[in-house]
PDB file of C-alpha atoms in Angstrom:
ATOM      1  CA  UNK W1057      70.869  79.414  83.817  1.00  0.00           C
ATOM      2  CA  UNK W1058      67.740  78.687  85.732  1.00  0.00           C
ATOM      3  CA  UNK W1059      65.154  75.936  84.784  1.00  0.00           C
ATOM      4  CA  UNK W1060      61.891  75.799  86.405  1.00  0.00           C
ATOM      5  CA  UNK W1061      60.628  72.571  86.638  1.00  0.00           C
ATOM      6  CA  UNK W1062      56.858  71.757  85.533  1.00  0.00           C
ATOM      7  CA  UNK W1063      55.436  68.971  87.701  1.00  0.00           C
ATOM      8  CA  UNK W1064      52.364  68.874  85.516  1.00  0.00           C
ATOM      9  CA  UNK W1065      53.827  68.202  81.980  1.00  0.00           C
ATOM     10  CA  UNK W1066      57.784  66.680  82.275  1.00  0.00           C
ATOM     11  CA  UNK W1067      58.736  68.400  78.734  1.00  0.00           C
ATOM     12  CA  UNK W1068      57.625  71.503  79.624  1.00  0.00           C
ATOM     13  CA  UNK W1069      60.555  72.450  82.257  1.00  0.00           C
ATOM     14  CA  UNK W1070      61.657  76.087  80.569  1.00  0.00           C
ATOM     15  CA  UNK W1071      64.717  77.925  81.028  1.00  0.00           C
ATOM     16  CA  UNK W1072      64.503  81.604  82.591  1.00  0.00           C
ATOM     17  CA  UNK W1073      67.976  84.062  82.550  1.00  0.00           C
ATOM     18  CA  UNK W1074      69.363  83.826  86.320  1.00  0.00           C
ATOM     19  CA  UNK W1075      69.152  87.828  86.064  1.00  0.00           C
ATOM     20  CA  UNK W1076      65.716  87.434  85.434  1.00  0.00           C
ATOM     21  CA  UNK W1077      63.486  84.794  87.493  1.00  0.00           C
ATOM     22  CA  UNK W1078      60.474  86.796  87.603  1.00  0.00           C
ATOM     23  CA  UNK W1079      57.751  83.988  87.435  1.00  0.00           C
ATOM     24  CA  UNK W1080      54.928  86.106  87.546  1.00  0.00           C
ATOM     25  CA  UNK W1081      55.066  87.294  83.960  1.00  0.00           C
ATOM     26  CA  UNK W1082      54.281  83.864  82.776  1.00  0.00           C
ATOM     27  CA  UNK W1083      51.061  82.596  85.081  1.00  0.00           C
ATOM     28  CA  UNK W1084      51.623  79.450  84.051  1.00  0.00           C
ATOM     29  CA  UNK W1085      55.092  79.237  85.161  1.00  0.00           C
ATOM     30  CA  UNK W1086      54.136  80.242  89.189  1.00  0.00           C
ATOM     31  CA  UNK W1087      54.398  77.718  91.772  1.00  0.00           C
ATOM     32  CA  UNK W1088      57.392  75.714  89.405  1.00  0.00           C
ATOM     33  CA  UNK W1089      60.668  74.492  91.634  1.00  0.00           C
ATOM     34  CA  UNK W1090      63.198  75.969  90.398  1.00  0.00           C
ATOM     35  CA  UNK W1091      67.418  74.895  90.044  1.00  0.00           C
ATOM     36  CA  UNK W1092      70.271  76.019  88.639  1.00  0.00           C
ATOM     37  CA  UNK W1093      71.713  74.434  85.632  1.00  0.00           C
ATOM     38  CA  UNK W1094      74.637  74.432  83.508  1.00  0.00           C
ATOM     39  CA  UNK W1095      74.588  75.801  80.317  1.00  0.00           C
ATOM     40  CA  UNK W1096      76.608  76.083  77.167  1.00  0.00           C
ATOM     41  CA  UNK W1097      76.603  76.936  73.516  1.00  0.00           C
ATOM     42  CA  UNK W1098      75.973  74.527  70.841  1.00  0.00           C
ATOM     43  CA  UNK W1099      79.509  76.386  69.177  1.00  0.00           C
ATOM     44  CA  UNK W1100      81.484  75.307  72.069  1.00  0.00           C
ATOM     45  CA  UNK W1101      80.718  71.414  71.859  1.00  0.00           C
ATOM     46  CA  UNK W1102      84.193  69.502  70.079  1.00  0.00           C
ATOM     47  CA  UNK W1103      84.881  70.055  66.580  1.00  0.00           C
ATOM     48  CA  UNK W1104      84.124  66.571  65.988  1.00  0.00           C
ATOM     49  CA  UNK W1105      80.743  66.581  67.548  1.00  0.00           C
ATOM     50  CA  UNK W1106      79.474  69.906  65.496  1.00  0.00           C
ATOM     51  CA  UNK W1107      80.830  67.900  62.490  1.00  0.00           C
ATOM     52  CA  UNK W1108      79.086  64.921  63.260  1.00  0.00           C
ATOM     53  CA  UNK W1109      75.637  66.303  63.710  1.00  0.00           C
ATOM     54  CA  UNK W1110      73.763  65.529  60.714  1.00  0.00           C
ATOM     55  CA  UNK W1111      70.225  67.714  61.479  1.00  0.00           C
ATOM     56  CA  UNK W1112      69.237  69.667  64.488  1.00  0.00           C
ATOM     57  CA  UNK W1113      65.352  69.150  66.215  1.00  0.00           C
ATOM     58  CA  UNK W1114      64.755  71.797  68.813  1.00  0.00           C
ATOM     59  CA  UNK W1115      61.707  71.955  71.362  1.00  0.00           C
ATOM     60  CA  UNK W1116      62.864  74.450  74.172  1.00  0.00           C
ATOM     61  CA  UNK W1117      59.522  76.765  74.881  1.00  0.00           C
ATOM     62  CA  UNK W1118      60.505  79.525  73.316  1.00  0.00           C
ATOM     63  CA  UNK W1119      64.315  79.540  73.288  1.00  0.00           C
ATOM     64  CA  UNK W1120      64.838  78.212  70.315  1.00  0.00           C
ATOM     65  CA  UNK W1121      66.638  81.447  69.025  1.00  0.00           C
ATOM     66  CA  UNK W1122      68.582  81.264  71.697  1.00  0.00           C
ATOM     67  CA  UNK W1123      70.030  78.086  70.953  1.00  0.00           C
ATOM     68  CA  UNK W1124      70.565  79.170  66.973  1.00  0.00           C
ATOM     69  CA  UNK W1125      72.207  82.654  67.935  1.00  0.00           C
ATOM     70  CA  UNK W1126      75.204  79.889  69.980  1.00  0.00           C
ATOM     71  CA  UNK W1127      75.367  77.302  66.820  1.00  0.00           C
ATOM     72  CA  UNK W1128      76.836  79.745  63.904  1.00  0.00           C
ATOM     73  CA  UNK W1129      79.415  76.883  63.594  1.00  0.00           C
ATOM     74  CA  UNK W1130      76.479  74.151  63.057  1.00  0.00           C
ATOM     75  CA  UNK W1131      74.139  76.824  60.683  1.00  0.00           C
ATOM     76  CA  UNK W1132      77.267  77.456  58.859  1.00  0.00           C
ATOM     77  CA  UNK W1133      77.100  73.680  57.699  1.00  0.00           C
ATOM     78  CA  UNK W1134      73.048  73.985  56.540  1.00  0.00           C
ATOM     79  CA  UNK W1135      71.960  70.877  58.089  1.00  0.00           C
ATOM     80  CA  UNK W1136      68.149  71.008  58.217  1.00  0.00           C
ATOM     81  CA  UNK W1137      66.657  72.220  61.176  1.00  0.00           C
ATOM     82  CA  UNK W1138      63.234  71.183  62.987  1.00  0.00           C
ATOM     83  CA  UNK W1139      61.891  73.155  65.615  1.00  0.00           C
ATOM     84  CA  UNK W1140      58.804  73.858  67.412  1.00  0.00           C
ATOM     85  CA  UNK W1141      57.244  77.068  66.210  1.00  0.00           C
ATOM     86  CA  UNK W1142      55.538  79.137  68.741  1.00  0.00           C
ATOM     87  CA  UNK W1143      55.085  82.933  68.325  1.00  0.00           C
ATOM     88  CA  UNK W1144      53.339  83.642  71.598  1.00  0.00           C
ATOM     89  CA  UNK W1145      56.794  81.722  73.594  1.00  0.00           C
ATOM     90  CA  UNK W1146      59.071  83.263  71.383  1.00  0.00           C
ATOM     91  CA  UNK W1147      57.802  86.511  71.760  1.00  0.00           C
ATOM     92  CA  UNK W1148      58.051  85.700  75.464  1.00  0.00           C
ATOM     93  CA  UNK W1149      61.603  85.151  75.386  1.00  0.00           C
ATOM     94  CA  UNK W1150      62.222  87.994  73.251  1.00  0.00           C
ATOM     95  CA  UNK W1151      63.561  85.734  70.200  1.00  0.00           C
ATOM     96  CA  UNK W1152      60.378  86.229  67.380  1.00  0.00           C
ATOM     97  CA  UNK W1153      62.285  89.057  65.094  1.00  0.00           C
ATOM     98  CA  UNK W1154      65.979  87.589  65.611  1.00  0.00           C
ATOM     99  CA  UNK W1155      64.549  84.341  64.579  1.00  0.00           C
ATOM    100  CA  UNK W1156      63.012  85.956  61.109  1.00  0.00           C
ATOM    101  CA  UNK W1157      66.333  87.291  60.931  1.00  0.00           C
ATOM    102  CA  UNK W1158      68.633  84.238  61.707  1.00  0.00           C
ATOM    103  CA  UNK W1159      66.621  81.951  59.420  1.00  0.00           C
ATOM    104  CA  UNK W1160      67.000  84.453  56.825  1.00  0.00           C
ATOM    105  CA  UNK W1161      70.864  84.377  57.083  1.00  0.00           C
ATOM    106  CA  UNK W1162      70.978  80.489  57.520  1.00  0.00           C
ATOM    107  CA  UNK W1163      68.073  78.650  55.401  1.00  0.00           C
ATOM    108  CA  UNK W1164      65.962  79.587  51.964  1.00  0.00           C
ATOM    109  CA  UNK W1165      62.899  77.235  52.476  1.00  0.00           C
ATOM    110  CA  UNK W1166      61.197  75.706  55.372  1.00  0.00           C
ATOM    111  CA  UNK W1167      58.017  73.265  55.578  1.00  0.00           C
ATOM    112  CA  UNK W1168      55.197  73.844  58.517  1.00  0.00           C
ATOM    113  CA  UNK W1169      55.322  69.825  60.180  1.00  0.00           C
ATOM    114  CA  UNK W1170      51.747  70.608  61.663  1.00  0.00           C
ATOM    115  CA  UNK W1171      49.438  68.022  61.315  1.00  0.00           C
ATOM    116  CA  UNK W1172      46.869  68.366  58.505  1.00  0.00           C
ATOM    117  CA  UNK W1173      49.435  70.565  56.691  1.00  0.00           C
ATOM    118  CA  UNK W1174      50.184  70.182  53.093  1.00  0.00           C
ATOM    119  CA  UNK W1175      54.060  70.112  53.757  1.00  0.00           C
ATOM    120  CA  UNK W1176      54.969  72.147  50.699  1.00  0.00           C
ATOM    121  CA  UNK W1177      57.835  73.576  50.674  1.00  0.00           C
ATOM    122  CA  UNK W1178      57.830  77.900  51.692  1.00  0.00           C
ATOM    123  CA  UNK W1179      60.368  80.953  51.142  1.00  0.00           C
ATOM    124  CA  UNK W1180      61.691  81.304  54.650  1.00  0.00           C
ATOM    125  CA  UNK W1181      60.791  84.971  53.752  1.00  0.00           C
ATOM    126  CA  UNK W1182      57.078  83.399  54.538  1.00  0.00           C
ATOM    127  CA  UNK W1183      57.855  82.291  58.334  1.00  0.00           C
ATOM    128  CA  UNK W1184      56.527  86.112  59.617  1.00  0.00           C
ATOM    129  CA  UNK W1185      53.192  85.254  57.846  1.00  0.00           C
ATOM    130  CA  UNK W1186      53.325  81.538  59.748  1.00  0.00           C
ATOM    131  CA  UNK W1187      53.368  83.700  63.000  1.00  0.00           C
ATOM    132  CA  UNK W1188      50.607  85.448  62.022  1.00  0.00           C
ATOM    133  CA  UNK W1189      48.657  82.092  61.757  1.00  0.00           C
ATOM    134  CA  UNK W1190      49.233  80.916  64.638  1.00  0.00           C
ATOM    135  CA  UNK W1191      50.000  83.875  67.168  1.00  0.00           C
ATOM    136  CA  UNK W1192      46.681  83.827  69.231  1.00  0.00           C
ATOM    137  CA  UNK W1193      48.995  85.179  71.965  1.00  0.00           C
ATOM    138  CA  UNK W1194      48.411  82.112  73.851  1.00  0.00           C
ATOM    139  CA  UNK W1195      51.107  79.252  74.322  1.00  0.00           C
ATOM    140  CA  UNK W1196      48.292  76.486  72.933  1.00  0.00           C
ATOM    141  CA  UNK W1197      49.171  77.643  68.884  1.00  0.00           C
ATOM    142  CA  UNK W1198      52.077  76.216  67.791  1.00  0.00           C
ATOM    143  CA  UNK W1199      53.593  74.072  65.059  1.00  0.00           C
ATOM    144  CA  UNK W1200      56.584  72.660  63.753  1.00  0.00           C
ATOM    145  CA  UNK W1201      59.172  73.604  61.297  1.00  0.00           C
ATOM    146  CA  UNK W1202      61.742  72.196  58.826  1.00  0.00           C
ATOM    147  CA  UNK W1203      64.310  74.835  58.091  1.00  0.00           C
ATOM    148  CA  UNK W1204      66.322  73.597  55.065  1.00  0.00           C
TER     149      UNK W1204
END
């Protein structure tokens, strides 16, 4: 894969296809250094390992689906799951939909983490209306989510 690099903010360095390194569709990705990384599924770790993981927390601008789509073997297992929630980086990395759909399969409930939320628990049938909230089509609106 290819990671480019954010001098400005150190945990927002984002992952781009190596097919696929067109900067200019995300402005604020333009100038960024750029290197070549190693990358791997989550379902290819040691048995151990995927047995040993007790929860998963996930903050990867947008690839998030990604990530779930190469850990069947740790969804299988319904460990909670908290990720960052952004529909306008999702959407970005083409992952929104599969995500509805993956949650779906995996998890009945989730809680938005946001702060000032009530943290009840939702039907994850309800995380297309959370997009709605916060889908401004701008990367500032996100939140958090517990997938259980």
């Amino acid at each position: 894969g290819v990671l480019t690099l954010s001098e400005k903010y150190p945990g927002d360095h984002r992952m781009m296809p190596p097919d696929d390194v067109d900067l200019s569709r995300f402005g604020d990705q333009l100038g960024r250094k750029i290197e070549t990384v190693k990358t791997m599924r989550l379902d290819d770790l040691d048995p151990e390992v995927i047995a040993s993981v007790g929860y998963l927390w996930i903050d990867a601008q947008g690839h998030e689906t990604q990530i779930l789509r190469g850990a069947s073997k740790i969804l299988a297992r319904k460990i909670p799951i908290l990720m960052e929630f952004s529909p306008y980086h999702l959407r970005c990395q083409g992952g929104l939909n599969d995500l509805f759909e993956i949650a779906g399969r995996s998890f009945t409930s989730f809680i938005d983490m946001g702060a000032g939320k009530d943290r009840t628990s939702r039907p994850v049938t309800d995380l297309a209306k959370l997009a709605v909230a916060y889908d401004r089509d701008s990367p500032h609106y996100f939140t958090d989510i517990l997938l259980f």
